Amino acid sequence: LKLMIDSPHVYLHNFDLAKAANDGLHFGSSVHGREAELQTLRECYQRAISSEFEVAMICGTSGIGKSELSREFARSAKEEDGGGIFLSGRFDKLQSQPLHAISAAFDNYCAWLSEEDRSTAEKVSTALKENMGEE
């Protein structure tokens, strides 16, 4: 890492540093040593698509691989199911808004939804109204 910092032009050529600052550096596409946690998330997902209510929270200290675990789960769930939507949000200690991570997840979902075709947005709107009411 020190070599990359001291000589970024050697190690990070053609690399989007702004994207790395937002997303972090990724080395490979698999989680190492987190297979049990990944399996737990998959089981939770299977219960959720079987019409049970499920919420999964991935918690822990900085740098232990929470984001990578969630990305790997989202990737594998999308490959298996093809139609799933994965929402995620980050908790920021400096953010004063309560439930910021949940709010951010839904903001990202709404942004994604606005880019989809109109029929997708209408299906979501109908499903929300049927399950949550008109208000």
CSV table of C-alpha atoms in Angstrom, one decimal:
chain,number,residue,atom,x,y,z
A,1,LEU,CA,0.0,0.0,0.0
A,2,LYS,CA,2.9,2.4,0.8
A,3,LEU,CA,4.3,1.8,-2.7
A,4,MET,CA,0.9,2.6,-4.2
A,5,ILE,CA,0.8,5.8,-2.2
A,6,ASP,CA,4.4,6.8,-2.9
A,7,SER,CA,4.2,6.0,-6.7
A,8,PRO,CA,0.5,6.1,-7.7
A,9,HIS,CA,1.5,6.6,-11.4
A,10,VAL,CA,3.1,3.1,-11.4
A,11,TYR,CA,0.4,1.2,-9.7
A,12,LEU,CA,-2.8,3.1,-10.4
A,13,HIS,CA,-2.5,4.1,-14.1
A,14,ASN,CA,-5.8,4.4,-15.9
A,15,PHE,CA,-7.5,4.2,-12.5
A,16,ASP,CA,-10.5,6.4,-11.6
A,17,LEU,CA,-9.3,7.8,-8.2
A,18,ALA,CA,-12.6,9.6,-7.6
A,19,LYS,CA,-14.4,6.3,-7.9
A,20,ALA,CA,-11.9,4.6,-5.6
A,21,ALA,CA,-12.4,7.4,-3.0
A,22,ASN,CA,-16.1,6.7,-3.0
A,23,ASP,CA,-16.2,2.9,-3.4
A,24,GLY,CA,-12.8,1.9,-2.0
A,25,LEU,CA,-10.2,-0.4,-3.6
A,26,HIS,CA,-11.3,-3.9,-4.4
A,27,PHE,CA,-9.0,-6.9,-4.8
A,28,GLY,CA,-10.8,-9.7,-6.4
A,29,SER,CA,-14.5,-10.5,-6.3
A,30,SER,CA,-14.9,-12.9,-3.5
A,31,VAL,CA,-15.1,-12.8,0.3
A,32,HIS,CA,-12.4,-14.7,2.1
A,33,GLY,CA,-13.2,-16.3,5.5
A,34,ARG,CA,-16.8,-15.0,5.4
A,35,GLU,CA,-18.5,-18.0,3.8
A,36,ALA,CA,-20.6,-18.6,6.9
A,37,GLU,CA,-21.9,-15.0,7.0
A,38,LEU,CA,-22.6,-15.2,3.2
A,39,GLN,CA,-24.5,-18.4,3.7
A,40,THR,CA,-26.6,-16.8,6.5
A,41,LEU,CA,-27.5,-13.9,4.2
A,42,ARG,CA,-28.5,-16.4,1.4
A,43,GLU,CA,-30.7,-18.3,3.9
A,44,CYS,CA,-32.3,-15.0,5.0
A,45,TYR,CA,-32.9,-14.1,1.3
A,46,GLN,CA,-34.5,-17.5,0.6
A,47,ARG,CA,-36.9,-17.0,3.6
A,48,ALA,CA,-37.7,-13.5,2.3
A,49,ILE,CA,-38.7,-14.7,-1.2
A,50,SER,CA,-40.8,-17.4,0.4
A,51,SER,CA,-43.0,-14.5,1.6
A,52,GLU,CA,-41.6,-14.3,5.1
A,53,PHE,CA,-40.5,-10.9,6.3
A,54,GLU,CA,-36.7,-10.6,6.7
A,55,VAL,CA,-34.3,-7.9,7.5
A,56,ALA,CA,-30.5,-8.4,7.6
A,57,MET,CA,-28.1,-6.0,9.2
A,58,ILE,CA,-24.4,-6.4,8.7
A,59,CYS,CA,-22.6,-4.7,11.6
A,60,GLY,CA,-19.0,-4.5,12.8
A,61,THR,CA,-15.9,-2.3,13.1
A,62,SER,CA,-14.4,-0.5,10.2
A,63,GLY,CA,-12.3,-2.5,7.7
A,64,ILE,CA,-13.6,-6.0,8.4
A,65,GLY,CA,-15.3,-6.4,5.0
A,66,LYS,CA,-18.9,-5.5,5.6
A,67,SER,CA,-19.3,-3.7,2.3
A,68,GLU,CA,-17.5,-6.4,0.4
A,69,LEU,CA,-19.7,-9.0,2.0
A,70,SER,CA,-22.9,-7.1,1.1
A,71,ARG,CA,-21.7,-6.6,-2.5
A,72,GLU,CA,-20.8,-10.3,-2.9
A,73,PHE,CA,-24.2,-11.3,-1.5
A,74,ALA,CA,-26.0,-8.8,-3.9
A,75,ARG,CA,-24.1,-10.2,-6.8
A,76,SER,CA,-24.8,-13.8,-6.0
A,77,ALA,CA,-28.5,-13.2,-5.2
A,78,LYS,CA,-28.9,-11.4,-8.5
A,79,GLU,CA,-27.2,-14.3,-10.4
A,80,GLU,CA,-29.5,-16.9,-8.7
A,81,ASP,CA,-32.7,-15.0,-8.9
A,82,GLY,CA,-32.2,-12.5,-11.7
A,83,GLY,CA,-35.0,-10.2,-10.4
A,84,GLY,CA,-34.0,-9.2,-7.0
A,85,ILE,CA,-33.3,-5.7,-5.9
A,86,PHE,CA,-30.6,-5.1,-3.3
A,87,LEU,CA,-30.8,-1.9,-1.2
A,88,SER,CA,-27.9,-0.8,1.0
A,89,GLY,CA,-27.0,2.2,3.1
A,90,ARG,CA,-24.1,3.2,5.2
A,91,PHE,CA,-24.1,4.5,8.7
A,92,ASP,CA,-22.0,7.5,9.2
A,93,LYS,CA,-21.1,8.6,12.8
A,94,LEU,CA,-20.9,12.2,11.6
A,95,GLN,CA,-24.4,12.2,10.1
A,96,SER,CA,-26.9,13.7,12.5
A,97,GLN,CA,-30.0,12.4,10.6
A,98,PRO,CA,-31.5,9.4,12.5
A,99,LEU,CA,-31.8,6.3,10.3
A,100,HIS,CA,-29.6,7.9,7.6
A,101,ALA,CA,-28.5,4.5,6.2
A,102,ILE,CA,-32.1,3.5,5.6
A,103,SER,CA,-33.0,6.8,4.1
A,104,ALA,CA,-29.9,6.7,1.8
A,105,ALA,CA,-30.8,3.1,0.7
A,106,PHE,CA,-34.3,4.3,-0.4
A,107,ASP,CA,-32.9,7.4,-2.0
A,108,ASN,CA,-30.6,5.2,-4.1
A,109,TYR,CA,-33.5,2.9,-5.0
A,110,CYS,CA,-35.6,5.9,-6.1
A,111,ALA,CA,-32.8,7.2,-8.2
A,112,TRP,CA,-32.4,3.7,-9.8
A,113,LEU,CA,-36.2,3.5,-10.3
A,114,SER,CA,-36.3,6.9,-12.0
A,115,GLU,CA,-33.8,5.6,-14.6
A,116,GLU,CA,-35.9,2.4,-15.3
A,117,ASP,CA,-38.8,2.3,-17.8
A,118,ARG,CA,-42.1,3.7,-16.7
A,119,SER,CA,-43.8,0.3,-16.4
A,120,THR,CA,-41.3,-0.7,-13.7
A,121,ALA,CA,-42.1,2.5,-11.7
A,122,GLU,CA,-45.8,1.9,-12.1
A,123,LYS,CA,-45.5,-1.8,-10.9
A,124,VAL,CA,-43.6,-0.6,-7.8
A,125,SER,CA,-46.1,2.2,-7.1
A,126,THR,CA,-49.0,-0.3,-7.4
A,127,ALA,CA,-47.3,-2.8,-5.1
A,128,LEU,CA,-46.6,-0.1,-2.5
A,129,LYS,CA,-50.2,1.1,-2.6
A,130,GLU,CA,-51.6,-2.4,-2.3
A,131,ASN,CA,-49.3,-3.2,0.7
A,132,MET,CA,-49.1,0.1,2.5
A,133,GLY,CA,-52.2,2.0,1.5
A,134,GLU,CA,-52.9,5.0,-0.6
A,135,GLU,CA,-51.3,7.6,1.8
